[in-house]
Amino acid sequence: MLASFSLSAQAILLITERDGERCAGPVLMAGFVVGFGVIELSTNVLSQTSRFSLELLVLLVFQLIGPILVSVLAMALLLPRWLERVVQQGQKAWRQSVPAAGLVGLLLMLLFFVAAIVGGVLVTPRADLLRETTELLSGIRFRDLLRTLVRSGVFLSCICAWCQWRALTALRSGRSEALIVSNLLVEGLMLALALKLVWVLVFNTLAQ
């Protein structure tokens, strides 16, 4: 049993590595653009201070756009692989894909956060930028960061489970793989929005 668990864990980590490599570049780019855009808008258009703009960026990444954007990007990139595993492994595909998706979502969220901070810092028009950035990072509570990472992992693992279940049903009904991927992109997006709503209404309320 221990040997079987070890082999399963190795397979999950291998899938995590491969899927993470596929998603890392687009997620880093998205994070950089979000960070750059939010600070540019806040400082130059809304005439806010750089400190306020950086705090606003962190708030937006943590509470609004971070986990859902990471999950949707990862879903769009990984759907063909999820479908391929369903074709190869059938209803057993989720045993490795879903845990791997959770790890991928967590790691990608961390990359997105770092890229957003870097993008925001580069456009911040202040001479004492290093001090402000250090103060900003020191003010971020580890609990908030961890909650955001976990939320991203939960979102992507739920989307993965849904997509593979729906793909298995669709394949058994004889639908083409291209049509399945197209449909699942829309369903995955709707599920991501629903998960965000549930998290806001249920988990955030309980945490208060």
PDB file of C-alpha atoms in Angstrom:
ATOM      1  CA  MET A   1       0.000   0.000   0.000  1.00  0.00           C
ATOM      2  CA  LEU A   2       2.855   2.362   0.863  1.00  0.00           C
ATOM      3  CA  ALA A   3       4.536   1.662  -2.465  1.00  0.00           C
ATOM      4  CA  SER A   4       1.275   2.320  -4.315  1.00  0.00           C
ATOM      5  CA  PHE A   5       0.804   5.608  -2.463  1.00  0.00           C
ATOM      6  CA  SER A   6       4.371   6.622  -3.285  1.00  0.00           C
ATOM      7  CA  LEU A   7       3.874   5.915  -6.982  1.00  0.00           C
ATOM      8  CA  SER A   8       0.595   7.860  -6.981  1.00  0.00           C
ATOM      9  CA  ALA A   9       2.231  10.820  -5.231  1.00  0.00           C
ATOM     10  CA  GLN A  10       5.068  10.804  -7.750  1.00  0.00           C
ATOM     11  CA  ALA A  11       2.585  10.755 -10.626  1.00  0.00           C
ATOM     12  CA  ILE A  12       0.674  13.691  -9.124  1.00  0.00           C
ATOM     13  CA  LEU A  13       3.872  15.701  -8.669  1.00  0.00           C
ATOM     14  CA  LEU A  14       4.940  14.926 -12.236  1.00  0.00           C
ATOM     15  CA  ILE A  15       1.575  16.104 -13.580  1.00  0.00           C
ATOM     16  CA  THR A  16       1.829  19.204 -11.380  1.00  0.00           C
ATOM     17  CA  GLU A  17       5.247  20.002 -12.815  1.00  0.00           C
ATOM     18  CA  ARG A  18       4.175  19.558 -16.427  1.00  0.00           C
ATOM     19  CA  ASP A  19       0.913  21.459 -16.065  1.00  0.00           C
ATOM     20  CA  GLY A  20       2.604  24.208 -14.092  1.00  0.00           C
ATOM     21  CA  GLU A  21       5.238  24.678 -16.779  1.00  0.00           C
ATOM     22  CA  ARG A  22       2.511  25.049 -19.393  1.00  0.00           C
ATOM     23  CA  CYS A  23       0.654  27.706 -17.415  1.00  0.00           C
ATOM     24  CA  ALA A  24       3.498  29.637 -15.761  1.00  0.00           C
ATOM     25  CA  GLY A  25       4.318  31.957 -18.664  1.00  0.00           C
ATOM     26  CA  PRO A  26       0.786  33.236 -19.387  1.00  0.00           C
ATOM     27  CA  VAL A  27       0.043  33.613 -15.668  1.00  0.00           C
ATOM     28  CA  LEU A  28       3.230  35.615 -15.085  1.00  0.00           C
ATOM     29  CA  MET A  29       2.400  37.844 -18.032  1.00  0.00           C
ATOM     30  CA  ALA A  30      -1.167  38.333 -16.806  1.00  0.00           C
ATOM     31  CA  GLY A  31       0.021  39.202 -13.312  1.00  0.00           C
ATOM     32  CA  PHE A  32       2.554  41.710 -14.635  1.00  0.00           C
ATOM     33  CA  VAL A  33      -0.041  43.389 -16.850  1.00  0.00           C
ATOM     34  CA  VAL A  34      -2.583  43.567 -14.019  1.00  0.00           C
ATOM     35  CA  GLY A  35      -0.030  45.083 -11.638  1.00  0.00           C
ATOM     36  CA  PHE A  36       1.214  47.563 -14.204  1.00  0.00           C
ATOM     37  CA  GLY A  37      -2.297  48.546 -15.284  1.00  0.00           C
ATOM     38  CA  VAL A  38      -3.745  49.009 -11.796  1.00  0.00           C
ATOM     39  CA  ILE A  39      -0.879  51.223 -10.612  1.00  0.00           C
ATOM     40  CA  GLU A  40      -0.857  53.214 -13.854  1.00  0.00           C
ATOM     41  CA  LEU A  41      -4.605  53.832 -13.559  1.00  0.00           C
ATOM     42  CA  SER A  42      -4.516  54.654  -9.872  1.00  0.00           C
ATOM     43  CA  THR A  43      -1.506  57.004  -9.895  1.00  0.00           C
ATOM     44  CA  ASN A  44      -1.781  58.778 -13.239  1.00  0.00           C
ATOM     45  CA  VAL A  45      -5.521  58.762 -13.931  1.00  0.00           C
ATOM     46  CA  LEU A  46      -7.014  58.836 -10.431  1.00  0.00           C
ATOM     47  CA  SER A  47      -4.067  60.781  -8.931  1.00  0.00           C
ATOM     48  CA  GLN A  48      -3.704  58.503  -5.923  1.00  0.00           C
ATOM     49  CA  THR A  49      -0.529  58.087  -3.905  1.00  0.00           C
ATOM     50  CA  SER A  50       1.806  55.247  -4.741  1.00  0.00           C
ATOM     51  CA  ARG A  51       1.313  53.670  -1.322  1.00  0.00           C
ATOM     52  CA  PHE A  52      -2.458  53.668  -1.719  1.00  0.00           C
ATOM     53  CA  SER A  53      -2.114  52.312  -5.265  1.00  0.00           C
ATOM     54  CA  LEU A  54       0.045  49.391  -4.133  1.00  0.00           C
ATOM     55  CA  GLU A  55      -2.370  48.586  -1.305  1.00  0.00           C
ATOM     56  CA  LEU A  56      -5.237  48.716  -3.798  1.00  0.00           C
ATOM     57  CA  LEU A  57      -3.359  46.308  -6.068  1.00  0.00           C
ATOM     58  CA  VAL A  58      -2.852  43.824  -3.245  1.00  0.00           C
ATOM     59  CA  LEU A  59      -6.527  44.078  -2.290  1.00  0.00           C
ATOM     60  CA  LEU A  60      -7.674  43.484  -5.865  1.00  0.00           C
ATOM     61  CA  VAL A  61      -5.362  40.506  -6.328  1.00  0.00           C
ATOM     62  CA  PHE A  62      -6.351  38.913  -3.030  1.00  0.00           C
ATOM     63  CA  GLN A  63     -10.069  39.600  -2.964  1.00  0.00           C
ATOM     64  CA  LEU A  64     -11.311  40.141  -6.501  1.00  0.00           C
ATOM     65  CA  ILE A  65      -9.387  39.029  -9.568  1.00  0.00           C
ATOM     66  CA  GLY A  66      -6.506  36.804  -8.447  1.00  0.00           C
ATOM     67  CA  PRO A  67      -7.882  33.283  -7.892  1.00  0.00           C
ATOM     68  CA  ILE A  68     -10.620  33.486 -10.506  1.00  0.00           C
ATOM     69  CA  LEU A  69      -8.318  34.856 -13.234  1.00  0.00           C
ATOM     70  CA  VAL A  70      -5.636  32.260 -12.476  1.00  0.00           C
ATOM     71  CA  SER A  71      -8.215  29.474 -12.500  1.00  0.00           C
ATOM     72  CA  VAL A  72      -9.744  30.535 -15.818  1.00  0.00           C
ATOM     73  CA  LEU A  73      -6.351  30.928 -17.509  1.00  0.00           C
ATOM     74  CA  ALA A  74      -5.163  27.555 -16.225  1.00  0.00           C
ATOM     75  CA  MET A  75      -8.413  25.882 -17.266  1.00  0.00           C
ATOM     76  CA  ALA A  76      -8.126  27.218 -20.816  1.00  0.00           C
ATOM     77  CA  LEU A  77      -4.556  25.923 -21.088  1.00  0.00           C
ATOM     78  CA  LEU A  78      -5.073  22.569 -19.378  1.00  0.00           C
ATOM     79  CA  LEU A  79      -8.439  21.476 -20.776  1.00  0.00           C
ATOM     80  CA  PRO A  80      -6.891  19.454 -23.651  1.00  0.00           C
ATOM     81  CA  ARG A  81      -4.676  17.617 -21.175  1.00  0.00           C
ATOM     82  CA  TRP A  82      -7.568  16.924 -18.825  1.00  0.00           C
ATOM     83  CA  LEU A  83      -9.562  15.547 -21.747  1.00  0.00           C
ATOM     84  CA  GLU A  84      -6.624  13.436 -22.902  1.00  0.00           C
ATOM     85  CA  ARG A  85      -6.341  11.820 -19.467  1.00  0.00           C
ATOM     86  CA  VAL A  86     -10.054  11.044 -19.501  1.00  0.00           C
ATOM     87  CA  VAL A  87      -9.639   9.353 -22.883  1.00  0.00           C
ATOM     88  CA  GLN A  88      -6.694   7.312 -21.606  1.00  0.00           C
ATOM     89  CA  GLN A  89      -7.798   6.513 -18.038  1.00  0.00           C
ATOM     90  CA  GLY A  90     -11.559   6.868 -18.061  1.00  0.00           C
ATOM     91  CA  GLN A  91     -13.266   7.561 -14.741  1.00  0.00           C
ATOM     92  CA  LYS A  92      -9.973   7.071 -12.856  1.00  0.00           C
ATOM     93  CA  ALA A  93      -8.425  10.174 -14.406  1.00  0.00           C
ATOM     94  CA  TRP A  94      -9.559  12.473 -11.582  1.00  0.00           C
ATOM     95  CA  ARG A  95      -7.487  10.626  -8.968  1.00  0.00           C
ATOM     96  CA  GLN A  96      -4.325  12.272 -10.241  1.00  0.00           C
ATOM     97  CA  SER A  97      -5.626  15.247 -12.189  1.00  0.00           C
ATOM     98  CA  VAL A  98      -7.686  16.837  -9.408  1.00  0.00           C
ATOM     99  CA  PRO A  99      -4.964  16.843  -6.699  1.00  0.00           C
ATOM    100  CA  ALA A 100      -2.443  18.040  -9.281  1.00  0.00           C
ATOM    101  CA  ALA A 101      -4.811  20.842 -10.316  1.00  0.00           C
ATOM    102  CA  GLY A 102      -5.072  21.958  -6.697  1.00  0.00           C
ATOM    103  CA  LEU A 103      -1.289  22.204  -6.390  1.00  0.00           C
ATOM    104  CA  VAL A 104      -0.999  23.936  -9.748  1.00  0.00           C
ATOM    105  CA  GLY A 105      -3.636  26.491  -8.785  1.00  0.00           C
ATOM    106  CA  LEU A 106      -1.839  27.278  -5.533  1.00  0.00           C
ATOM    107  CA  LEU A 107       1.567  27.707  -7.178  1.00  0.00           C
ATOM    108  CA  LEU A 108       0.213  29.728 -10.086  1.00  0.00           C
ATOM    109  CA  MET A 109      -1.539  32.097  -7.696  1.00  0.00           C
ATOM    110  CA  LEU A 110       1.769  32.723  -5.946  1.00  0.00           C
ATOM    111  CA  LEU A 111       3.431  33.460  -9.302  1.00  0.00           C
ATOM    112  CA  PHE A 112       0.565  35.766 -10.261  1.00  0.00           C
ATOM    113  CA  PHE A 113       0.887  37.700  -7.005  1.00  0.00           C
ATOM    114  CA  VAL A 114       4.642  38.132  -7.361  1.00  0.00           C
ATOM    115  CA  ALA A 115       4.306  39.235 -11.000  1.00  0.00           C
ATOM    116  CA  ALA A 116       1.559  41.719 -10.106  1.00  0.00           C
ATOM    117  CA  ILE A 117       3.708  43.264  -7.367  1.00  0.00           C
ATOM    118  CA  VAL A 118       6.711  43.491  -9.706  1.00  0.00           C
ATOM    119  CA  GLY A 119       4.603  45.066 -12.455  1.00  0.00           C
ATOM    120  CA  GLY A 120       3.140  47.560 -10.013  1.00  0.00           C
ATOM    121  CA  VAL A 121       6.471  48.421  -8.440  1.00  0.00           C
ATOM    122  CA  LEU A 122       8.108  49.132 -11.794  1.00  0.00           C
ATOM    123  CA  VAL A 123       5.566  51.805 -12.687  1.00  0.00           C
ATOM    124  CA  THR A 124       5.287  53.380  -9.228  1.00  0.00           C
ATOM    125  CA  PRO A 125       6.582  56.976  -9.520  1.00  0.00           C
ATOM    126  CA  ARG A 126       8.390  57.369  -6.219  1.00  0.00           C
ATOM    127  CA  ALA A 127      12.037  57.814  -5.244  1.00  0.00           C
ATOM    128  CA  ASP A 128      11.595  55.929  -1.963  1.00  0.00           C
ATOM    129  CA  LEU A 129      10.055  52.986  -3.765  1.00  0.00           C
ATOM    130  CA  LEU A 130      12.110  50.339  -1.995  1.00  0.00           C
ATOM    131  CA  ARG A 131      11.018  51.513   1.445  1.00  0.00           C
ATOM    132  CA  GLU A 132       7.365  51.683   0.469  1.00  0.00           C
ATOM    133  CA  THR A 133       7.463  48.270  -1.140  1.00  0.00           C
ATOM    134  CA  THR A 134       9.109  46.777   1.940  1.00  0.00           C
ATOM    135  CA  GLU A 135       6.486  48.353   4.185  1.00  0.00           C
ATOM    136  CA  LEU A 136       3.720  47.098   1.935  1.00  0.00           C
ATOM    137  CA  LEU A 137       4.979  43.523   1.922  1.00  0.00           C
ATOM    138  CA  SER A 138       5.546  43.578   5.677  1.00  0.00           C
ATOM    139  CA  GLY A 139       1.929  44.675   6.116  1.00  0.00           C
ATOM    140  CA  ILE A 140       0.527  41.708   4.212  1.00  0.00           C
ATOM    141  CA  ARG A 141      -0.843  39.151   6.629  1.00  0.00           C
ATOM    142  CA  PHE A 142       0.316  35.608   5.984  1.00  0.00           C
ATOM    143  CA  ARG A 143      -3.212  34.380   6.691  1.00  0.00           C
ATOM    144  CA  ASP A 144      -4.620  36.496   3.858  1.00  0.00           C
ATOM    145  CA  LEU A 145      -1.967  35.279   1.432  1.00  0.00           C
ATOM    146  CA  LEU A 146      -2.485  31.664   2.443  1.00  0.00           C
ATOM    147  CA  ARG A 147      -6.262  31.992   2.110  1.00  0.00           C
ATOM    148  CA  THR A 148      -5.862  33.365  -1.422  1.00  0.00           C
ATOM    149  CA  LEU A 149      -3.494  30.554  -2.413  1.00  0.00           C
ATOM    150  CA  VAL A 150      -5.859  27.925  -1.023  1.00  0.00           C
ATOM    151  CA  ARG A 151      -8.837  29.526  -2.752  1.00  0.00           C
ATOM    152  CA  SER A 152      -7.055  29.383  -6.094  1.00  0.00           C
ATOM    153  CA  GLY A 153      -6.155  25.728  -5.555  1.00  0.00           C
ATOM    154  CA  VAL A 154      -9.706  24.843  -4.572  1.00  0.00           C
ATOM    155  CA  PHE A 155     -11.150  26.670  -7.561  1.00  0.00           C
ATOM    156  CA  LEU A 156      -8.905  24.936 -10.093  1.00  0.00           C
ATOM    157  CA  SER A 157      -9.328  21.481  -8.559  1.00  0.00           C
ATOM    158  CA  CYS A 158     -13.141  21.880  -8.592  1.00  0.00           C
ATOM    159  CA  ILE A 159     -13.058  23.052 -12.202  1.00  0.00           C
ATOM    160  CA  CYS A 160     -10.837  20.115 -13.128  1.00  0.00           C
ATOM    161  CA  ALA A 161     -13.165  17.616 -11.446  1.00  0.00           C
ATOM    162  CA  TRP A 162     -16.203  19.125 -13.174  1.00  0.00           C
ATOM    163  CA  CYS A 163     -14.556  19.221 -16.606  1.00  0.00           C
ATOM    164  CA  GLN A 164     -13.338  15.627 -16.418  1.00  0.00           C
ATOM    165  CA  TRP A 165     -16.709  14.368 -15.231  1.00  0.00           C
ATOM    166  CA  ARG A 166     -18.504  16.241 -17.989  1.00  0.00           C
ATOM    167  CA  ALA A 167     -15.934  15.117 -20.555  1.00  0.00           C
ATOM    168  CA  LEU A 168     -16.400  11.475 -19.600  1.00  0.00           C
ATOM    169  CA  THR A 169     -20.153  11.785 -20.028  1.00  0.00           C
ATOM    170  CA  ALA A 170     -19.788  13.572 -23.356  1.00  0.00           C
ATOM    171  CA  LEU A 171     -17.292  11.045 -24.725  1.00  0.00           C
ATOM    172  CA  ARG A 172     -19.648   8.202 -23.867  1.00  0.00           C
ATOM    173  CA  SER A 173     -22.399   9.960 -25.814  1.00  0.00           C
ATOM    174  CA  GLY A 174     -20.158  10.152 -28.881  1.00  0.00           C
ATOM    175  CA  ARG A 175     -19.487  13.890 -29.043  1.00  0.00           C
ATOM    176  CA  SER A 176     -16.336  15.125 -30.752  1.00  0.00           C
ATOM    177  CA  GLU A 177     -13.409  16.236 -28.596  1.00  0.00           C
ATOM    178  CA  ALA A 178     -13.368  19.690 -30.210  1.00  0.00           C
ATOM    179  CA  LEU A 179     -17.001  20.274 -29.260  1.00  0.00           C
ATOM    180  CA  ILE A 180     -16.382  18.969 -25.746  1.00  0.00           C
ATOM    181  CA  VAL A 181     -13.502  21.401 -25.172  1.00  0.00           C
ATOM    182  CA  SER A 182     -15.556  24.296 -26.544  1.00  0.00           C
ATOM    183  CA  ASN A 183     -18.485  23.527 -24.250  1.00  0.00           C
ATOM    184  CA  LEU A 184     -16.286  22.985 -21.222  1.00  0.00           C
ATOM    185  CA  LEU A 185     -14.605  26.352 -21.648  1.00  0.00           C
ATOM    186  CA  VAL A 186     -17.973  28.034 -21.131  1.00  0.00           C
ATOM    187  CA  GLU A 187     -19.026  25.680 -18.339  1.00  0.00           C
ATOM    188  CA  GLY A 188     -15.685  26.117 -16.577  1.00  0.00           C
ATOM    189  CA  LEU A 189     -16.002  29.891 -16.687  1.00  0.00           C
ATOM    190  CA  MET A 190     -19.515  29.739 -15.250  1.00  0.00           C
ATOM    191  CA  LEU A 191     -18.326  27.361 -12.539  1.00  0.00           C
ATOM    192  CA  ALA A 192     -15.445  29.679 -11.637  1.00  0.00           C
ATOM    193  CA  LEU A 193     -17.859  32.589 -11.230  1.00  0.00           C
ATOM    194  CA  ALA A 194     -20.205  30.422  -9.152  1.00  0.00           C
ATOM    195  CA  LEU A 195     -17.339  29.316  -6.909  1.00  0.00           C
ATOM    196  CA  LYS A 196     -16.330  32.930  -6.418  1.00  0.00           C
ATOM    197  CA  LEU A 197     -19.893  33.827  -5.425  1.00  0.00           C
ATOM    198  CA  VAL A 198     -20.144  30.895  -3.021  1.00  0.00           C
ATOM    199  CA  TRP A 199     -16.823  31.809  -1.426  1.00  0.00           C
ATOM    200  CA  VAL A 200     -17.919  35.415  -0.924  1.00  0.00           C
ATOM    201  CA  LEU A 201     -21.340  34.525   0.482  1.00  0.00           C
ATOM    202  CA  VAL A 202     -20.342  31.543   2.624  1.00  0.00           C
ATOM    203  CA  PHE A 203     -16.674  31.377   3.559  1.00  0.00           C
ATOM    204  CA  ASN A 204     -16.019  35.120   3.871  1.00  0.00           C
ATOM    205  CA  THR A 205     -19.136  35.466   5.995  1.00  0.00           C
ATOM    206  CA  LEU A 206     -18.061  32.643   8.295  1.00  0.00           C
ATOM    207  CA  ALA A 207     -14.566  34.122   8.593  1.00  0.00           C
ATOM    208  CA  GLN A 208     -15.904  37.448   9.855  1.00  0.00           C
TER     209      GLN A 208
END
